[in-house]
Amino acid sequence: MEGATLLLFSLLFLHKSHAVELDTISDSSFLTDGDTLVSATGIFELGFFQPGSAENRYLGMWYKQISVRTVVWVANRNDPLPGASPLVLKITDEGLLGIFDNISMIWSSNTTTSGNATARLRDNGNLVVIDKNENVLWQSFDYPTDTLLPGMKLGKDYLRNKEWRLSSWKSSQDPSPGDLTWGADTRHYPENKLKQGASVIFRAGPWSNQQLTGIPVLSRSLTLIYEVTINESEVSFSSNFQGDPLISRFTLNSSARLESWAWVDNNRGWQLFVSFPRGACDTYNICSAYGTCSINTIQQLCSCLDEKRFVPRNQRAWDAANWSGGCIRRTPLECKNGSAGFIKYSNVKLPDTENTWYNMNMTIEECGTRCLQNCTCMAYANPDSSRNVCLLWFSDLLDIQVLPEGNGGQDIFVRMNLSELDSQSISIDHGGSNIKVILLVTIPGVLLIGLIIATWLCYARRKKKHAKPKGKGQIFNATKIQEDDMEQPLFSFATIANATANFSPANKLGEGGFGPVYKGMLEERKEIAVKRLSKYSSQGLDEFKNEVICISKLQHRNLVKLLGCCIQGDEKLLIYEYMPNKSLDLIIFDKTQSVLLDWTKRFKIIKGIARGLVYLHQDSRLRIIHRDVKASNILLDRDMNPKISDFGLARSFGGNETQANTERVVGTYGYMAPEYALDGLFSIKSDVFSLGVLMLEIVSGKRNRGFVDPQNEINLIEHVWRLYNEGRSLELIDTSYAESCHPSEVIRSIKVGLLCIQQNAVDRPNMSNVIVMLCHDGELPEPKLPSFLTTEHELRVVNYPSSTCTLGSLNDLTITEVDPR
Ligand SMILES: *[C@@H]1O[C@H](CO)[C@@H](O)[C@H](O)[C@H]1NC(C)=O
Ligand SMILES: *[C@@H]1O[C@H](CO)[C@@H](O)[C@H](O)[C@H]1NC(C)=O
Ligand SMILES: *[C@@H]1O[C@H](CO)[C@@H](O)[C@H](O)[C@H]1NC(C)=O
Ligand SMILES: *[C@@H]1O[C@H](CO)[C@@H](O)[C@H](O)[C@H]1NC(C)=O
Ligand SMILES: *[C@@H]1O[C@H](CO)[C@@H](O)[C@H](O)[C@H]1NC(C)=O
Ligand SMILES: *[C@@H]1O[C@H](CO)[C@@H](O)[C@H](O)[C@H]1NC(C)=O
Ligand SMILES: *[C@@H]1O[C@H](CO)[C@@H](O)[C@H](O)[C@H]1NC(C)=O
Ligand SMILES: *[C@@H]1O[C@H](CO)[C@@H](O)[C@H](O)[C@H]1NC(C)=O
Ligand SMILES: *[C@@H]1O[C@H](CO)[C@@H](O)[C@H](O)[C@H]1NC(C)=O
Ligand SMILES: *[C@@H]1O[C@H](CO)[C@@H](O)[C@H](O)[C@H]1NC(C)=O
């Protein structure tokens, strides 16, 4: 053999005049060091390369037209070619595609055929060895390295006993297989797992033709299609593009990141679509059995799947954020005929399929019956809505995640003792056995019902209001507040007039939304801020009532505290704690004052405002949308802690209503979300928008509105977006705090700010996500083009009955009126 090789070698080097850009290698052609094999339309190229500064040479495949060499496949990753000896890639007479140096064969395709074999590089990146009848004898797609190209498979070919999985490079210099793998465990219902050695790091959810629940962003779409095959000869999963092929690849990098890349153009290069695992919740089995992970909860990452029917196995440990014990059923299961039923949970990332049984031709009802018949069956589901798959779990459910609506979650039916199924259950008869299935009211359902009730209450109240005789109405209402609703001390007008030196202009602090604000001093030397509602404001009374009732119920360290109020004749006054450092706008936009706020303080202020808004939106008994979040409504206490003020415009909700439409648009241009400014549609996401603008103002020290820039940009948002895209975000840093800044926190704040001002409200995070994004190091989604709304629309001030606070609670769905008239 060696002699033959030597001979071959000398022959080859005698006439080194073969064509270089071939797409096939046959017995008359070969490839030497420096030559490449190119696919028919010139997408892929095969040749010898040296990764990085490494000494070793490898036969690899990369994109021909892409300037950044991106290796997608390596032939001899286990057999590096050291030194500088001449190399050749050649098809032998036996049909072997092999790499030879001047001594021996170093790597081969391990094929044999009697006839003339050829090797061809196809346009999809598949290097194939075919016989003279074009039968594929060998293909590189069967030996994936760290990159999955469209059309490649993961899974197992039982006929050839061949597994397809990705394995990472050891390092960027060393293509030999690292200990990270991405592939399917085909002993059970298949699902892709990212493993390090034998331990699972991340799980993408059971296979389905529609999506992978663990990677919802990569759902089947018009262009992206999935192909799942599960039969006796093959278990495989592949994805591909329909129509225009996109240059894209899915890789497993050596630091355990799964990444989906697409080539955009030569200027922008490879764009990262998604990268997994994304955050703490993607960590395999972080919440253990029957636990579910959510980044929406601020402190608690894990909770039990269903707080009513499951309890932590070890409550103490659980409270201390040790979730290793997981949850257990509150009522244990019994193994008796007719003692169990199922509860349906929706929007779930289905549990780990280890210890499962499946059948590819069973309806969901048959599946339920099958599960009920076996005491050890804990749950059932159909993981693939495109066919009738029955999947049964025979152990505790691990690595579940309840996903937000619309994120590709699936239904699972979990076995419960009969006593846990309540009156909401509906019975389905299955051949004698009685399976009870609860249609668990999912959160959107609750919202809908809540909205209907809230609307009805509103309507009923409005009717009552209108039925009342006019005239005395306003005064009467105000008096009612005093009697019924006020828990706050009432101040006499004389006291306040005295405290503010009869509202002396010298004591005026500023002009709020509905009137001037004065500084005052009570007799016990307590400083106060007094907001005097404008007598002439036509809506003043409504806003006044609203503010008094709402704010008196709210207590949070990032909300300004209402000390009391005063109503006398036409005078309506609100008395607040005094904030010695006044409002944020007076500091950040002022050259001399802005040095008072270094980066740490600014970041603290951003987080404080966000916490205050989380409280308003989610945690307070009332759900409140502020509607006028802006720098001048953020007050600073002695220690520069931010306090949100001016709830005169706040709408509160009956716990369930998260969006409403208003005839009267109130707010401040420059901070208003497009859907609010244009259509009067406000929601918690319109506050998120305002906060986004405010964050960018705090970072840049510049006002969004009235922003002047030599580049003729219309406002700060456009400026930030341009710099962000050019990778120059740090240029936004205001010189007043430049020395104290933490670049990573600044960049993070800018990115979160941009996410908050997305054009589409759905793309904006909610407030608790904003906190999580600011306070943790996880990966952030990529912001899309934000809204730079410029046209200034007329304020549509219409006399429209403004809703007062409606008390309600999310849990019990009861809504009580706070304004009983
Ligand atoms: C093979 O090539 C290397 C490098 O050129 C050389 O050092 C070595 O002597 C060669 N071996 C034989 C057997 O020709
Ligand atoms: C090549 O094929 C033979 C027999 O089919 C097998 O025993 C051997 O392990 C294979 N070698 C490689 C590197 O796959
Ligand atoms: C292989 O191809 C050569 C010419 O390309 C031909 O002469 C020869 O007969 C072929 N061998 C077989 C076994 O087909
Ligand atoms: C399994 O599915 C593959 C792909 O759809 C098909 O080619 C093959 O014939 C099937 N095998 C069996 C045994 O059904
Ligand atoms: C792997 O990907 C992550 C995230 O995309 C990146 O931070 C890291 O540097 C990559 N590691 C390597 C070795 O390329
Ligand atoms: C977590 O709690 C379990 C018991 O549920 C205990 O065995 C384990 O040591 C605890 N781990 C830590 C880090 O405290
Ligand atoms: C349960 O009841 C069904 C009929 O309702 C019966 O066929 C089955 O044998 C019973 N199983 C046990 C374990 O009692
Ligand atoms: C599925 O099962 C039904 C009856 O249970 C049978 O009629 C049908 O042929 C099966 N389909 C396949 C594809 O096996
Ligand atoms: C229940 O399922 C388990 C796990 O598949 C199996 O070992 C056991 O035999 C089944 N029991 C019955 C009664 O079918
Ligand atoms: C399970 O449910 C049955 C029927 O409602 C009830 O009689 C039984 O006490 C329950 N088991 C436990 C452990 O509570």
GROMACS .gro file of C-alpha atoms and ligand atoms in nm, residues 355-357 370 373-377 394, ligand 9:
model
   24
  355ASN     CA    1  -3.901   0.762   3.069
  356THR     CA    2  -4.171   0.803   2.816
  357TRP     CA    3  -4.363   0.577   2.585
  370ARG     CA    4  -5.409   0.452   2.794
  373GLN     CA    5  -5.495   0.244   3.280
  374ASN     CA    6  -5.145   0.248   3.422
  375CYS     CA    7  -5.090   0.380   3.772
  376THR     CA    8  -4.737   0.488   3.698
  377CYS     CA    9  -4.841   0.707   3.405
  394PHE     CA   10  -4.381   0.742   3.355
  830LIG     C1   11  -4.719   0.062   3.328
  830LIG     O1   12  -4.613   0.124   3.261
  830LIG     C2   13  -4.486   0.080   3.301
  830LIG     C3   14  -4.383   0.163   3.230
  830LIG     O2   15  -4.403   0.160   3.093
  830LIG     C4   16  -4.472  -0.067   3.266
  830LIG     O3   17  -4.346  -0.112   3.310
  830LIG     C5   18  -4.582  -0.143   3.335
  830LIG     O4   19  -4.579  -0.276   3.295
  830LIG     C6   20  -4.717  -0.085   3.299
  830LIG     N1   21  -4.821  -0.150   3.378
  830LIG     C7   22  -4.933  -0.195   3.323
  830LIG     C8   23  -5.030  -0.256   3.417
  830LIG     O5   24  -4.955  -0.182   3.204
   0.00000   0.00000   0.00000
